[in-house]
XYZ file of C-alpha atoms in Angstrom:
169
model
C 0.139 0.404 0.124
C 2.966 2.745 0.590
C 5.077 2.013 -2.215
C 1.798 2.406 -4.324
C 1.013 5.554 -3.033
C 4.120 6.851 -3.608
C 4.794 5.226 -7.297
C 1.755 7.728 -7.553
C 2.796 10.283 -6.104
C 6.084 10.040 -8.375
C 3.688 9.316 -11.347
C 2.829 12.661 -11.005
C 5.200 14.738 -10.211
C 6.938 13.626 -13.235
C 3.888 14.292 -15.059
C 3.720 17.181 -13.540
C 6.666 19.466 -12.477
C 7.629 20.540 -15.538
C 3.701 23.049 -15.726
C 4.074 23.261 -12.443
C 7.524 25.475 -12.852
C 6.450 27.411 -15.222
C 3.561 28.775 -13.304
C 5.569 29.649 -10.778
C 8.401 31.201 -13.310
C 5.621 33.434 -14.580
C 3.724 33.972 -10.724
C 7.745 35.131 -10.192
C 8.056 37.534 -12.800
C 11.084 35.049 -13.657
C 12.776 34.285 -10.575
C 14.342 30.942 -11.109
C 15.692 29.771 -8.276
C 11.847 30.970 -6.383
C 9.886 29.088 -8.523
C 11.998 25.619 -7.995
C 11.598 26.514 -3.693
C 7.547 27.065 -4.849
C 7.634 23.807 -7.324
C 9.711 21.859 -4.347
C 6.882 23.019 -1.386
C 3.929 22.489 -3.566
C 4.744 18.961 -4.181
C 6.064 18.047 -0.908
C 2.307 19.298 -0.115
C 0.859 17.953 -1.738
C 2.416 14.712 -0.995
C 1.445 15.269 2.379
C -1.933 14.657 1.797
C -1.669 12.615 -1.643
C -3.595 9.752 0.631
C -6.759 12.056 0.111
C -6.792 12.879 -3.734
C -9.583 10.596 -3.774
C -11.752 13.358 -1.734
C -9.847 15.660 -4.664
C -11.256 15.595 -8.090
C -8.552 16.561 -10.136
C -5.270 16.745 -8.679
C -3.274 19.109 -11.784
C -5.831 21.367 -10.805
C -5.832 21.993 -7.314
C -1.849 21.155 -8.077
C -2.389 25.115 -9.545
C -4.435 26.201 -6.580
C -1.451 24.936 -3.732
C 0.532 26.461 -6.769
C -1.027 29.585 -6.523
C -1.513 30.084 -2.769
C 1.685 29.022 -1.418
C 3.138 31.692 -3.560
C 0.819 34.871 -2.202
C 1.578 33.381 1.070
C 5.307 34.003 0.393
C 4.673 37.230 -0.396
C 2.747 38.396 2.379
C 6.020 37.658 4.019
C 8.772 39.501 5.641
C 11.365 38.204 3.484
C 10.229 38.179 0.826
C 10.727 41.749 -0.494
C 15.052 41.398 -0.004
C 16.410 41.187 -2.770
C 19.759 40.796 -4.027
C 23.107 43.447 -5.107
C 24.637 41.571 -7.636
C 22.499 39.502 -9.927
C 24.172 36.725 -11.982
C 22.575 35.837 -15.527
C 21.464 31.959 -15.992
C 22.582 31.002 -18.679
C 18.903 29.895 -21.243
C 18.694 28.443 -24.470
C 17.684 29.771 -27.164
C 14.140 28.702 -27.915
C 13.059 31.220 -30.579
C 11.655 33.589 -29.265
C 12.629 36.761 -27.906
C 14.612 37.602 -25.103
C 13.775 41.696 -24.765
C 10.127 40.751 -25.258
C 9.804 37.965 -22.746
C 12.452 40.924 -20.276
C 9.400 43.628 -20.796
C 6.059 41.187 -19.761
C 8.247 39.637 -17.255
C 9.504 43.544 -15.462
C 5.361 44.416 -16.229
C 4.346 41.670 -14.218
C 6.971 42.095 -11.384
C 5.221 45.736 -12.035
C 1.611 44.440 -10.415
C 0.655 43.022 -7.015
C 0.624 39.223 -6.507
C -2.943 39.264 -6.431
C -3.541 40.749 -9.326
C -0.391 38.814 -11.053
C -2.263 35.407 -10.013
C -5.028 36.081 -11.408
C -3.320 36.961 -14.789
C -0.885 34.183 -14.545
C -4.169 31.650 -14.053
C -7.374 33.602 -15.982
C -4.400 34.602 -19.194
C -1.691 31.388 -18.919
C -3.616 28.810 -17.525
C -6.591 29.457 -19.456
C -8.894 28.735 -16.844
C -12.451 30.012 -16.217
C -13.315 32.763 -13.673
C -15.115 30.864 -11.558
C -11.627 28.610 -11.453
C -9.733 31.678 -10.784
C -11.791 32.778 -8.242
C -11.973 29.259 -6.213
C -8.163 28.834 -6.561
C -7.993 32.414 -5.111
C -10.579 31.816 -2.220
C -12.608 34.931 -3.304
C -15.316 36.144 -5.470
C -16.167 36.210 -9.684
C -16.634 39.901 -9.902
C -13.403 40.163 -7.224
C -11.880 37.518 -10.934
C -12.980 40.506 -13.204
C -11.916 43.257 -11.314
C -8.184 42.147 -10.596
C -8.459 41.219 -14.789
C -9.750 44.361 -15.766
C -7.320 46.528 -13.392
C -4.167 44.353 -13.993
C -5.297 44.334 -17.655
C -5.391 47.751 -17.720
C -1.465 48.591 -15.092
C 0.197 46.106 -18.234
C -1.010 47.793 -21.619
C -0.084 50.951 -19.488
C 3.373 49.685 -18.260
C 3.965 48.710 -21.925
C 2.701 51.358 -23.531
C 2.997 51.283 -27.797
C 6.022 48.792 -26.433
C 4.231 45.319 -26.257
C 3.663 45.628 -30.470
C 6.901 47.071 -31.668
C 7.431 43.357 -30.293
C 5.176 41.309 -31.912
C 6.167 42.435 -35.069
C 10.278 41.181 -35.528
């Protein structure tokens, strides 16, 4: 029984880790180290309740919810505002995307408050409905719609016309 639980979780974790990490990278505005920590913490929390997954209809969606809640919890900590003085460049493989566009989008996401950022990532990156996003954030559908509108307005204001310039390259 114990090994089958561990095997099932290992299979789940292997299948979902990449997607959780990508979402965490967006939530953290490209901070891959924090994204790795959030992904690991999410998987740890999922493992702790893995025996009760029969009550969870969709473990993958629940893992996304745990990730967002873990991120928001991290943002409320005082240490979340600490930033190192120097940055070491992480080498990323050339996947055909424009690095200037990527940096502009990550900077614009970083300027949003954490809850607005979570709404944008869940609604437009994860392609969740308003209701699913509201459930994940423990808020109302109206609050999600309001945050979406405000966050998209802030992104448009921050990016201005420069987003069109990046898209035509």
